[in-house]
Amino acid sequence: MQSTELTGLLLIDKPQNFTSNDIVAVARRALGLKRIGHSGTLDPMATGLLIVLVGRGATRLQERFLKLPKVYRAELTLGAETDTWDAQGQILKEMPVPALTAAQIRDAAESLTGEVRQQIPPFSAKKINGRKMYDLARAGQEVEARFNTVQISAWEDIVFDGKNKISFTLCCSCGTYVRALGLMLARALGTTGHLTALRRLKIGDFDVCNALDGALLKTAPRQEIVKFIKEPVL
């Protein structure tokens, strides 16, 4: 198969501390192709499913893949808020964590189900006048808070350690910042918090269980990577 004929979807399990663009760059080198994109950014701290779009036939469908619903598994640590709203940021403030019950946490999560207006994290790839918000934040420029409305289908498998950590599975629409939902949940519980783990499990019907370990992209033979490329069917 000629490289110019390659087109399809490459499901990648993104390792931690890689950006989505890092994965795309490695895939371009590994496959010898320029026309490669992805179907939705994952934060560097996050792991999990990234759909890499290979070739013209797949990249032209990018917008359709971006709109698919997502499923995440996350861990929220209560009591400390960071500037990035996750573990990679600097602590801005700390608050005591009240005594909480599982029922209180479920009720707070239920209040954040359905149509939810969330603040877009200041450290995000959202662009303002052509510049990414995280670039503005790193430059010390204050930006007026921006919001969007998303659909939260369900909070599932909520586990509380009895102290300050809550893990949960979030089923949500595209455009959802799980960091923002984590902070909103912490505030609804009378404290603050930040995400300390995030893993994307599903995009639409695509599951991370069927993905290639992203750490293997640099070393796997091209023909082995090609075997993971599937038809771009929605």
Short mmCIF file of C-alpha atoms in Angstrom, two decimals:
data_model
loop_
_atom_site.label_atom_id
_atom_site.label_comp_id
_atom_site.label_asym_id
_atom_site.label_seq_id
_atom_site.Cartn_x
_atom_site.Cartn_y
_atom_site.Cartn_z
CA MET A 1 0.00 0.00 0.00
CA GLN A 2 1.35 3.40 -0.95
CA SER A 3 1.48 5.97 1.81
CA THR A 4 -0.74 8.29 -0.27
CA GLU A 5 -3.48 5.64 -0.20
CA LEU A 6 -3.54 5.42 3.58
CA THR A 7 -6.74 6.78 5.07
CA GLY A 8 -8.73 5.89 8.15
CA LEU A 9 -8.82 6.08 11.93
CA LEU A 10 -5.97 5.22 14.22
CA LEU A 11 -7.16 4.76 17.81
CA ILE A 12 -4.41 5.76 20.23
CA ASP A 13 -4.21 5.35 24.01
CA LYS A 14 -2.42 8.62 24.77
CA PRO A 15 0.22 8.42 27.51
CA GLN A 16 0.47 11.05 30.23
CA ASN A 17 2.55 14.18 29.59
CA PHE A 18 2.08 14.00 25.82
CA THR A 19 -0.02 16.64 24.13
CA SER A 20 -2.48 15.62 21.45
CA ASN A 21 -0.29 17.44 18.92
CA ASP A 22 2.73 15.43 20.13
CA ILE A 23 0.88 12.25 19.17
CA VAL A 24 -0.01 13.65 15.76
CA ALA A 25 3.62 14.64 15.13
CA VAL A 26 4.87 11.16 16.06
CA ALA A 27 2.20 9.54 13.86
CA ARG A 28 3.26 11.69 10.90
CA ARG A 29 6.85 10.55 11.25
CA ALA A 30 5.92 6.92 11.85
CA LEU A 31 3.59 6.72 8.84
CA GLY A 32 5.44 9.13 6.56
CA LEU A 33 2.32 11.27 6.05
CA LYS A 34 1.59 14.96 6.52
CA ARG A 35 -2.21 14.86 6.34
CA ILE A 36 -2.91 13.64 9.88
CA GLY A 37 -5.06 15.27 12.55
CA HIS A 38 -7.01 14.33 15.65
CA SER A 39 -10.60 14.41 16.84
CA GLY A 40 -10.37 16.35 20.08
CA THR A 41 -7.67 17.57 22.44
CA LEU A 42 -6.65 15.73 25.60
CA ASP A 43 -4.79 17.70 28.28
CA PRO A 44 -1.13 16.66 28.83
CA MET A 45 -2.03 15.23 32.26
CA ALA A 46 -4.81 13.11 30.77
CA THR A 47 -4.46 9.64 29.28
CA GLY A 48 -6.77 7.63 27.12
CA LEU A 49 -8.52 7.57 23.80
CA LEU A 50 -7.39 9.89 21.03
CA ILE A 51 -8.74 9.32 17.52
CA VAL A 52 -6.00 10.11 15.02
CA LEU A 53 -7.37 10.92 11.57
CA VAL A 54 -5.12 9.58 8.82
CA GLY A 55 -5.29 10.82 5.25
CA ARG A 56 -7.68 13.07 3.34
CA GLY A 57 -10.64 10.72 3.63
CA ALA A 58 -10.52 10.88 7.43
CA THR A 59 -9.36 14.45 8.11
CA ARG A 60 -12.23 15.89 6.08
CA LEU A 61 -14.58 14.26 8.63
CA GLN A 62 -12.85 15.88 11.62
CA GLU A 63 -15.79 18.11 12.58
CA ARG A 64 -18.14 15.11 12.75
CA PHE A 65 -15.79 13.22 15.06
CA LEU A 66 -15.30 16.30 17.26
CA LYS A 67 -19.04 16.38 17.96
CA LEU A 68 -19.26 12.83 19.31
CA PRO A 69 -20.08 12.38 23.04
CA LYS A 70 -17.29 11.36 25.43
CA VAL A 71 -16.86 9.19 28.52
CA TYR A 72 -14.12 9.92 31.09
CA ARG A 73 -12.87 8.44 34.35
CA ALA A 74 -11.53 11.10 36.70
CA GLU A 75 -10.22 11.66 40.21
CA LEU A 76 -10.96 14.88 42.09
CA THR A 77 -8.93 15.95 45.10
CA LEU A 78 -10.84 18.27 47.42
CA GLY A 79 -9.41 21.12 49.49
CA ALA A 80 -6.92 22.74 47.09
CA GLU A 81 -7.56 24.73 43.89
CA THR A 82 -4.87 25.19 41.24
CA ASP A 83 -4.58 27.75 38.46
CA THR A 84 -5.00 25.03 35.81
CA TRP A 85 -7.73 23.20 37.77
CA ASP A 86 -5.62 20.05 37.60
CA ALA A 87 -2.50 18.56 39.20
CA GLN A 88 -0.11 20.29 36.79
CA GLY A 89 -0.90 23.77 38.12
CA GLN A 90 0.13 25.88 41.08
CA ILE A 91 -2.05 25.93 44.19
CA LEU A 92 -4.01 29.20 44.40
CA LYS A 93 -6.03 28.58 47.55
CA GLU A 94 -6.91 25.92 50.07
CA MET A 95 -10.14 25.28 51.94
CA PRO A 96 -11.16 22.78 54.58
CA VAL A 97 -13.06 19.72 53.39
CA PRO A 98 -16.33 19.25 55.28
CA ALA A 99 -17.48 15.87 56.50
CA LEU A 100 -19.22 14.37 53.49
CA THR A 101 -21.50 11.43 52.85
CA ALA A 102 -21.88 9.44 49.68
CA ALA A 103 -25.45 10.70 49.43
CA GLN A 104 -24.32 14.34 49.54
CA ILE A 105 -21.83 13.70 46.75
CA ARG A 106 -24.43 11.94 44.62
CA ASP A 107 -26.87 14.83 45.15
CA ALA A 108 -24.22 17.39 44.20
CA ALA A 109 -23.39 15.43 41.05
CA GLU A 110 -27.09 15.16 40.21
CA SER A 111 -27.35 18.95 40.38
CA LEU A 112 -24.67 19.10 37.67
CA THR A 113 -26.50 16.75 35.31
CA GLY A 114 -28.37 17.76 32.18
CA GLU A 115 -27.66 21.12 30.57
CA VAL A 116 -24.76 22.72 32.46
CA ARG A 117 -23.12 26.09 31.96
CA GLN A 118 -19.42 25.69 32.70
CA GLN A 119 -16.53 28.12 32.80
CA ILE A 120 -13.82 27.39 30.24
CA PRO A 121 -10.53 26.87 32.12
CA PRO A 122 -8.12 29.81 31.73
CA PHE A 123 -5.42 27.28 30.85
CA SER A 124 -7.10 25.75 27.80
CA ALA A 125 -6.64 25.60 24.03
CA LYS A 126 -9.72 27.76 23.46
CA LYS A 127 -8.73 30.69 21.24
CA ILE A 128 -9.44 34.37 21.88
CA ASN A 129 -8.65 36.67 18.97
CA GLY A 130 -6.49 33.94 17.46
CA ARG A 131 -4.49 33.24 20.62
CA LYS A 132 -4.90 30.19 22.85
CA MET A 133 -6.08 30.94 26.37
CA TYR A 134 -3.20 29.04 27.93
CA ASP A 135 -0.72 31.28 26.07
CA LEU A 136 -2.47 34.37 27.44
CA ALA A 137 -2.55 32.86 30.94
CA ARG A 138 1.14 31.97 30.86
CA ALA A 139 1.93 35.51 29.73
CA GLY A 140 0.15 36.83 32.81
CA GLN A 141 -2.66 38.44 30.83
CA GLU A 142 -6.01 38.51 32.56
CA VAL A 143 -8.84 37.33 30.36
CA GLU A 144 -12.52 37.80 31.05
CA ALA A 145 -14.11 34.51 32.05
CA ARG A 146 -15.62 32.58 29.13
CA PHE A 147 -18.43 30.07 29.43
CA ASN A 148 -20.11 27.43 27.31
CA THR A 149 -23.10 25.15 27.78
CA VAL A 150 -22.68 21.38 27.66
CA GLN A 151 -24.80 18.31 28.22
CA ILE A 152 -23.89 16.02 31.12
CA SER A 153 -25.65 12.68 30.64
CA ALA A 154 -24.55 10.93 33.82
CA TRP A 155 -22.12 10.72 36.73
CA GLU A 156 -21.46 7.03 37.31
CA ASP A 157 -19.43 4.79 39.64
CA ILE A 158 -18.83 7.59 42.14
CA VAL A 159 -16.35 6.48 44.82
CA PHE A 160 -15.41 8.58 47.88
CA ASP A 161 -12.40 7.63 50.00
CA GLY A 162 -13.96 9.18 53.11
CA LYS A 163 -11.33 11.93 53.22
CA ASN A 164 -10.71 14.15 50.22
CA LYS A 165 -10.72 12.10 47.01
CA ILE A 166 -13.67 11.41 44.73
CA SER A 167 -13.41 9.29 41.60
CA PHE A 168 -16.18 9.20 39.03
CA THR A 169 -17.10 8.36 35.45
CA LEU A 170 -18.54 11.26 33.47
CA CYS A 171 -20.68 10.82 30.35
CA CYS A 172 -20.85 14.13 28.54
CA SER A 173 -21.18 16.02 25.29
CA CYS A 174 -18.36 17.43 23.23
CA GLY A 175 -16.97 20.68 24.60
CA THR A 176 -17.01 19.48 28.20
CA TYR A 177 -14.01 20.37 30.35
CA VAL A 178 -13.91 17.70 33.05
CA ARG A 179 -11.60 20.00 35.05
CA ALA A 180 -14.39 22.55 35.15
CA LEU A 181 -16.99 19.98 36.23
CA GLY A 182 -14.63 18.74 38.94
CA LEU A 183 -14.21 22.25 40.33
CA MET A 184 -17.98 22.84 40.15
CA LEU A 185 -18.59 19.61 42.06
CA ALA A 186 -16.08 20.61 44.74
CA ARG A 187 -17.75 24.01 45.14
CA ALA A 188 -21.18 22.40 45.33
CA LEU A 189 -19.81 20.37 48.25
CA GLY A 190 -18.71 23.51 50.11
CA THR A 191 -15.01 23.42 49.34
CA THR A 192 -12.71 23.61 46.32
CA GLY A 193 -10.58 21.12 44.43
CA HIS A 194 -8.70 20.06 41.33
CA LEU A 195 -8.41 16.98 39.11
CA THR A 196 -5.55 14.65 39.93
CA ALA A 197 -6.29 12.02 37.26
CA LEU A 198 -8.21 11.98 33.99
CA ARG A 199 -8.64 9.20 31.43
CA ARG A 200 -10.84 9.27 28.33
CA LEU A 201 -12.54 5.90 27.90
CA LYS A 202 -14.82 6.42 24.93
CA ILE A 203 -15.55 8.77 22.02
CA GLY A 204 -18.94 7.88 20.58
CA ASP A 205 -18.80 4.11 20.08
CA PHE A 206 -14.99 4.03 19.94
CA ASP A 207 -13.40 2.46 23.04
CA VAL A 208 -9.89 2.86 24.43
CA CYS A 209 -9.80 -0.93 24.85
CA ASN A 210 -9.27 -1.17 21.09
CA ALA A 211 -6.53 1.48 20.95
CA LEU A 212 -2.81 1.19 20.25
CA ASP A 213 -0.56 2.17 23.14
CA GLY A 214 0.71 5.62 22.17
CA ALA A 215 4.09 4.90 23.72
CA LEU A 216 4.67 2.33 20.93
CA LEU A 217 4.22 4.83 18.09
CA LYS A 218 7.89 5.80 18.10
CA THR A 219 9.22 2.24 17.94
CA ALA A 220 6.57 0.07 16.27
CA PRO A 221 7.25 -0.87 12.62
CA ARG A 222 5.14 1.09 10.17
CA GLN A 223 3.37 -2.04 8.96
CA GLU A 224 2.28 -2.83 12.52
CA ILE A 225 0.81 0.65 12.99
CA VAL A 226 -0.99 0.40 9.64
CA LYS A 227 -2.80 -2.71 10.92
CA PHE A 228 -4.57 -0.52 13.50
CA ILE A 229 -5.94 1.92 10.91
CA LYS A 230 -9.68 1.39 10.43
CA GLU A 231 -12.24 2.72 7.96
CA PRO A 232 -13.55 6.19 8.97
CA VAL A 233 -17.15 5.10 9.55
CA LEU A 234 -19.38 7.01 11.95
#
